[in-house]
Amino acid sequence: MQELTLIQKLIVWIPPVLLAITLHEVAHGWVALQFGDPTAKTLGRLSLNPLRHVDPIGTVLLPLVLFFLGGFIFGWAKPVPVDLSRVPRPRHAMVWVALAGPAANVAMALVWALLLKLGLTLAPVLGWAGLPLYYMGVAGISINVVLAALNLLPIPPLDGSKVLMGILPPRLAWRMARLEPYGMLIVLLLLALGWLPLLLGPIIHFLHLILSLLLGNA
């Protein structure tokens, strides 16, 4: 995307980033609702309106800083509230509610990959008119794969930790839950030290492999 101007890059990146973060959170709330927890629905958080999910730091400031620094872009939204104490087998429900977010990102990456292919198909026919789909497809794949990979890390409060807490014996799960107040500081420290891309690399590679298999490119 080096050939794009700054304004063009922002236009290409903003819709995929907002969609990725919004649908990730809505997926958590929707799956919780299927298990019998209406908390997110009651609070109006099953909305596709990005403004209901925006976190000033995670949705706006951090992605913009990473964008201007030229690093890989990620962020987060305001977590959708769930109360799984209201449902039968809450630990079982927690696993599926947690997995819903990364699964939504993988599904969106697949949709963006299809749009990328469409853009490549239209470009020879329509010229520049096919390029926005191509560039937005590249951005959409990138942000969704990174978000899925990031959230699969077993660091509270990321989704991977919730999956692990739903599987571990209650005593170990409780110990992991105690790390939650420090989780995002740990993630930002890993980013500052340059270790976060190393941790995410294998997961990102695996997700790209899945996308290639689904699209018949492998």
mmCIF file with all atom_site columns, C-alpha atoms in Angstrom, residues 112-191:
data_model
loop_
_atom_site.group_PDB
_atom_site.id
_atom_site.type_symbol
_atom_site.label_atom_id
_atom_site.label_alt_id
_atom_site.label_comp_id
_atom_site.label_asym_id
_atom_site.label_entity_id
_atom_site.label_seq_id
_atom_site.pdbx_PDB_ins_code
_atom_site.Cartn_x
_atom_site.Cartn_y
_atom_site.Cartn_z
_atom_site.occupancy
_atom_site.B_iso_or_equiv
_atom_site.pdbx_formal_charge
_atom_site.auth_seq_id
_atom_site.auth_comp_id
_atom_site.auth_asym_id
_atom_site.auth_atom_id
_atom_site.pdbx_PDB_model_num
ATOM 1  C CA . TRP A 1 112 ? -12.528 -9.671  2.863   1.00 0.00 ? 112 TRP A CA 1
ATOM 2  C CA . ALA A 1 113 ? -10.466 -12.270 0.996   1.00 0.00 ? 113 ALA A CA 1
ATOM 3  C CA . LEU A 1 114 ? -13.411 -12.885 -1.324  1.00 0.00 ? 114 LEU A CA 1
ATOM 4  C CA . LEU A 1 115 ? -13.765 -9.114  -1.860  1.00 0.00 ? 115 LEU A CA 1
ATOM 5  C CA . LEU A 1 116 ? -10.040 -8.910  -2.585  1.00 0.00 ? 116 LEU A CA 1
ATOM 6  C CA . LYS A 1 117 ? -10.478 -11.578 -5.264  1.00 0.00 ? 117 LYS A CA 1
ATOM 7  C CA . LEU A 1 118 ? -13.423 -9.646  -6.670  1.00 0.00 ? 118 LEU A CA 1
ATOM 8  C CA . GLY A 1 119 ? -11.320 -6.498  -6.788  1.00 0.00 ? 119 GLY A CA 1
ATOM 9  C CA . LEU A 1 120 ? -8.581  -8.304  -8.696  1.00 0.00 ? 120 LEU A CA 1
ATOM 10 C CA . THR A 1 121 ? -11.176 -9.635  -11.124 1.00 0.00 ? 121 THR A CA 1
ATOM 11 C CA . LEU A 1 122 ? -12.735 -6.216  -11.709 1.00 0.00 ? 122 LEU A CA 1
ATOM 12 C CA . ALA A 1 123 ? -9.455  -4.276  -11.951 1.00 0.00 ? 123 ALA A CA 1
ATOM 13 C CA . PRO A 1 124 ? -8.617  -5.336  -15.554 1.00 0.00 ? 124 PRO A CA 1
ATOM 14 C CA . VAL A 1 125 ? -12.176 -4.493  -16.630 1.00 0.00 ? 125 VAL A CA 1
ATOM 15 C CA . LEU A 1 126 ? -12.910 -1.349  -14.620 1.00 0.00 ? 126 LEU A CA 1
ATOM 16 C CA . GLY A 1 127 ? -9.367  -0.117  -14.078 1.00 0.00 ? 127 GLY A CA 1
ATOM 17 C CA . TRP A 1 128 ? -8.981  1.951   -10.916 1.00 0.00 ? 128 TRP A CA 1
ATOM 18 C CA . ALA A 1 129 ? -12.589 1.213   -9.853  1.00 0.00 ? 129 ALA A CA 1
ATOM 19 C CA . GLY A 1 130 ? -11.579 -2.310  -8.822  1.00 0.00 ? 130 GLY A CA 1
ATOM 20 C CA . LEU A 1 131 ? -8.624  -1.175  -6.716  1.00 0.00 ? 131 LEU A CA 1
ATOM 21 C CA . PRO A 1 132 ? -10.531 0.055   -3.609  1.00 0.00 ? 132 PRO A CA 1
ATOM 22 C CA . LEU A 1 133 ? -11.959 -3.428  -3.117  1.00 0.00 ? 133 LEU A CA 1
ATOM 23 C CA . TYR A 1 134 ? -8.492  -4.911  -3.468  1.00 0.00 ? 134 TYR A CA 1
ATOM 24 C CA . TYR A 1 135 ? -6.817  -2.570  -0.996  1.00 0.00 ? 135 TYR A CA 1
ATOM 25 C CA . MET A 1 136 ? -9.688  -2.768  1.492   1.00 0.00 ? 136 MET A CA 1
ATOM 26 C CA . GLY A 1 137 ? -9.573  -6.546  1.177   1.00 0.00 ? 137 GLY A CA 1
ATOM 27 C CA . VAL A 1 138 ? -5.878  -6.547  2.071   1.00 0.00 ? 138 VAL A CA 1
ATOM 28 C CA . ALA A 1 139 ? -6.566  -4.314  5.094   1.00 0.00 ? 139 ALA A CA 1
ATOM 29 C CA . GLY A 1 140 ? -9.597  -6.390  6.136   1.00 0.00 ? 140 GLY A CA 1
ATOM 30 C CA . ILE A 1 141 ? -7.663  -9.656  6.037   1.00 0.00 ? 141 ILE A CA 1
ATOM 31 C CA . SER A 1 142 ? -4.758  -8.133  7.955   1.00 0.00 ? 142 SER A CA 1
ATOM 32 C CA . ILE A 1 143 ? -6.720  -6.559  10.820  1.00 0.00 ? 143 ILE A CA 1
ATOM 33 C CA . ASN A 1 144 ? -9.034  -9.541  11.305  1.00 0.00 ? 144 ASN A CA 1
ATOM 34 C CA . VAL A 1 145 ? -6.246  -12.128 11.283  1.00 0.00 ? 145 VAL A CA 1
ATOM 35 C CA . VAL A 1 146 ? -4.208  -10.057 13.750  1.00 0.00 ? 146 VAL A CA 1
ATOM 36 C CA . LEU A 1 147 ? -7.234  -9.536  16.041  1.00 0.00 ? 147 LEU A CA 1
ATOM 37 C CA . ALA A 1 148 ? -8.110  -13.237 15.967  1.00 0.00 ? 148 ALA A CA 1
ATOM 38 C CA . ALA A 1 149 ? -4.499  -14.196 16.722  1.00 0.00 ? 149 ALA A CA 1
ATOM 39 C CA . LEU A 1 150 ? -4.127  -11.583 19.470  1.00 0.00 ? 150 LEU A CA 1
ATOM 40 C CA . ASN A 1 151 ? -7.333  -12.650 21.202  1.00 0.00 ? 151 ASN A CA 1
ATOM 41 C CA . LEU A 1 152 ? -6.309  -16.300 21.162  1.00 0.00 ? 152 LEU A CA 1
ATOM 42 C CA . LEU A 1 153 ? -3.310  -15.540 23.400  1.00 0.00 ? 153 LEU A CA 1
ATOM 43 C CA . PRO A 1 154 ? -3.883  -16.944 26.931  1.00 0.00 ? 154 PRO A CA 1
ATOM 44 C CA . ILE A 1 155 ? -3.409  -13.558 28.611  1.00 0.00 ? 155 ILE A CA 1
ATOM 45 C CA . PRO A 1 156 ? -6.357  -12.225 30.657  1.00 0.00 ? 156 PRO A CA 1
ATOM 46 C CA . PRO A 1 157 ? -8.661  -10.600 29.660  1.00 0.00 ? 157 PRO A CA 1
ATOM 47 C CA . LEU A 1 158 ? -8.067  -11.828 26.085  1.00 0.00 ? 158 LEU A CA 1
ATOM 48 C CA . ASP A 1 159 ? -10.395 -14.526 24.786  1.00 0.00 ? 159 ASP A CA 1
ATOM 49 C CA . GLY A 1 160 ? -7.747  -17.242 24.861  1.00 0.00 ? 160 GLY A CA 1
ATOM 50 C CA . SER A 1 161 ? -7.530  -16.888 28.635  1.00 0.00 ? 161 SER A CA 1
ATOM 51 C CA . LYS A 1 162 ? -11.316 -17.255 28.951  1.00 0.00 ? 162 LYS A CA 1
ATOM 52 C CA . VAL A 1 163 ? -11.189 -20.459 26.910  1.00 0.00 ? 163 VAL A CA 1
ATOM 53 C CA . LEU A 1 164 ? -8.386  -21.753 29.118  1.00 0.00 ? 164 LEU A CA 1
ATOM 54 C CA . MET A 1 165 ? -10.230 -20.754 32.312  1.00 0.00 ? 165 MET A CA 1
ATOM 55 C CA . GLY A 1 166 ? -13.266 -22.674 31.102  1.00 0.00 ? 166 GLY A CA 1
ATOM 56 C CA . ILE A 1 167 ? -11.137 -25.799 30.677  1.00 0.00 ? 167 ILE A CA 1
ATOM 57 C CA . LEU A 1 168 ? -8.760  -25.602 33.646  1.00 0.00 ? 168 LEU A CA 1
ATOM 58 C CA . PRO A 1 169 ? -9.702  -26.829 37.123  1.00 0.00 ? 169 PRO A CA 1
ATOM 59 C CA . PRO A 1 170 ? -11.495 -24.031 39.037  1.00 0.00 ? 170 PRO A CA 1
ATOM 60 C CA . ARG A 1 171 ? -8.521  -23.333 41.334  1.00 0.00 ? 171 ARG A CA 1
ATOM 61 C CA . LEU A 1 172 ? -6.109  -22.760 38.425  1.00 0.00 ? 172 LEU A CA 1
ATOM 62 C CA . ALA A 1 173 ? -8.758  -20.768 36.536  1.00 0.00 ? 173 ALA A CA 1
ATOM 63 C CA . TRP A 1 174 ? -9.171  -18.496 39.574  1.00 0.00 ? 174 TRP A CA 1
ATOM 64 C CA . ARG A 1 175 ? -5.411  -17.868 39.701  1.00 0.00 ? 175 ARG A CA 1
ATOM 65 C CA . MET A 1 176 ? -5.380  -16.930 36.022  1.00 0.00 ? 176 MET A CA 1
ATOM 66 C CA . ALA A 1 177 ? -8.376  -14.610 36.490  1.00 0.00 ? 177 ALA A CA 1
ATOM 67 C CA . ARG A 1 178 ? -6.398  -12.660 39.124  1.00 0.00 ? 178 ARG A CA 1
ATOM 68 C CA . LEU A 1 179 ? -4.034  -11.490 36.344  1.00 0.00 ? 179 LEU A CA 1
ATOM 69 C CA . GLU A 1 180 ? -6.852  -9.708  34.483  1.00 0.00 ? 180 GLU A CA 1
ATOM 70 C CA . PRO A 1 181 ? -6.196  -6.178  35.861  1.00 0.00 ? 181 PRO A CA 1
ATOM 71 C CA . TYR A 1 182 ? -2.659  -6.388  34.453  1.00 0.00 ? 182 TYR A CA 1
ATOM 72 C CA . GLY A 1 183 ? -3.422  -8.139  31.169  1.00 0.00 ? 183 GLY A CA 1
ATOM 73 C CA . MET A 1 184 ? -3.454  -5.192  28.776  1.00 0.00 ? 184 MET A CA 1
ATOM 74 C CA . LEU A 1 185 ? -0.311  -3.792  30.420  1.00 0.00 ? 185 LEU A CA 1
ATOM 75 C CA . ILE A 1 186 ? 1.358   -7.138  29.699  1.00 0.00 ? 186 ILE A CA 1
ATOM 76 C CA . VAL A 1 187 ? 0.224   -6.948  26.057  1.00 0.00 ? 187 VAL A CA 1
ATOM 77 C CA . LEU A 1 188 ? 1.515   -3.379  25.673  1.00 0.00 ? 188 LEU A CA 1
ATOM 78 C CA . LEU A 1 189 ? 4.817   -4.354  27.308  1.00 0.00 ? 189 LEU A CA 1
ATOM 79 C CA . LEU A 1 190 ? 5.195   -7.276  24.897  1.00 0.00 ? 190 LEU A CA 1
ATOM 80 C CA . LEU A 1 191 ? 4.504   -4.859  22.042  1.00 0.00 ? 191 LEU A CA 1
#
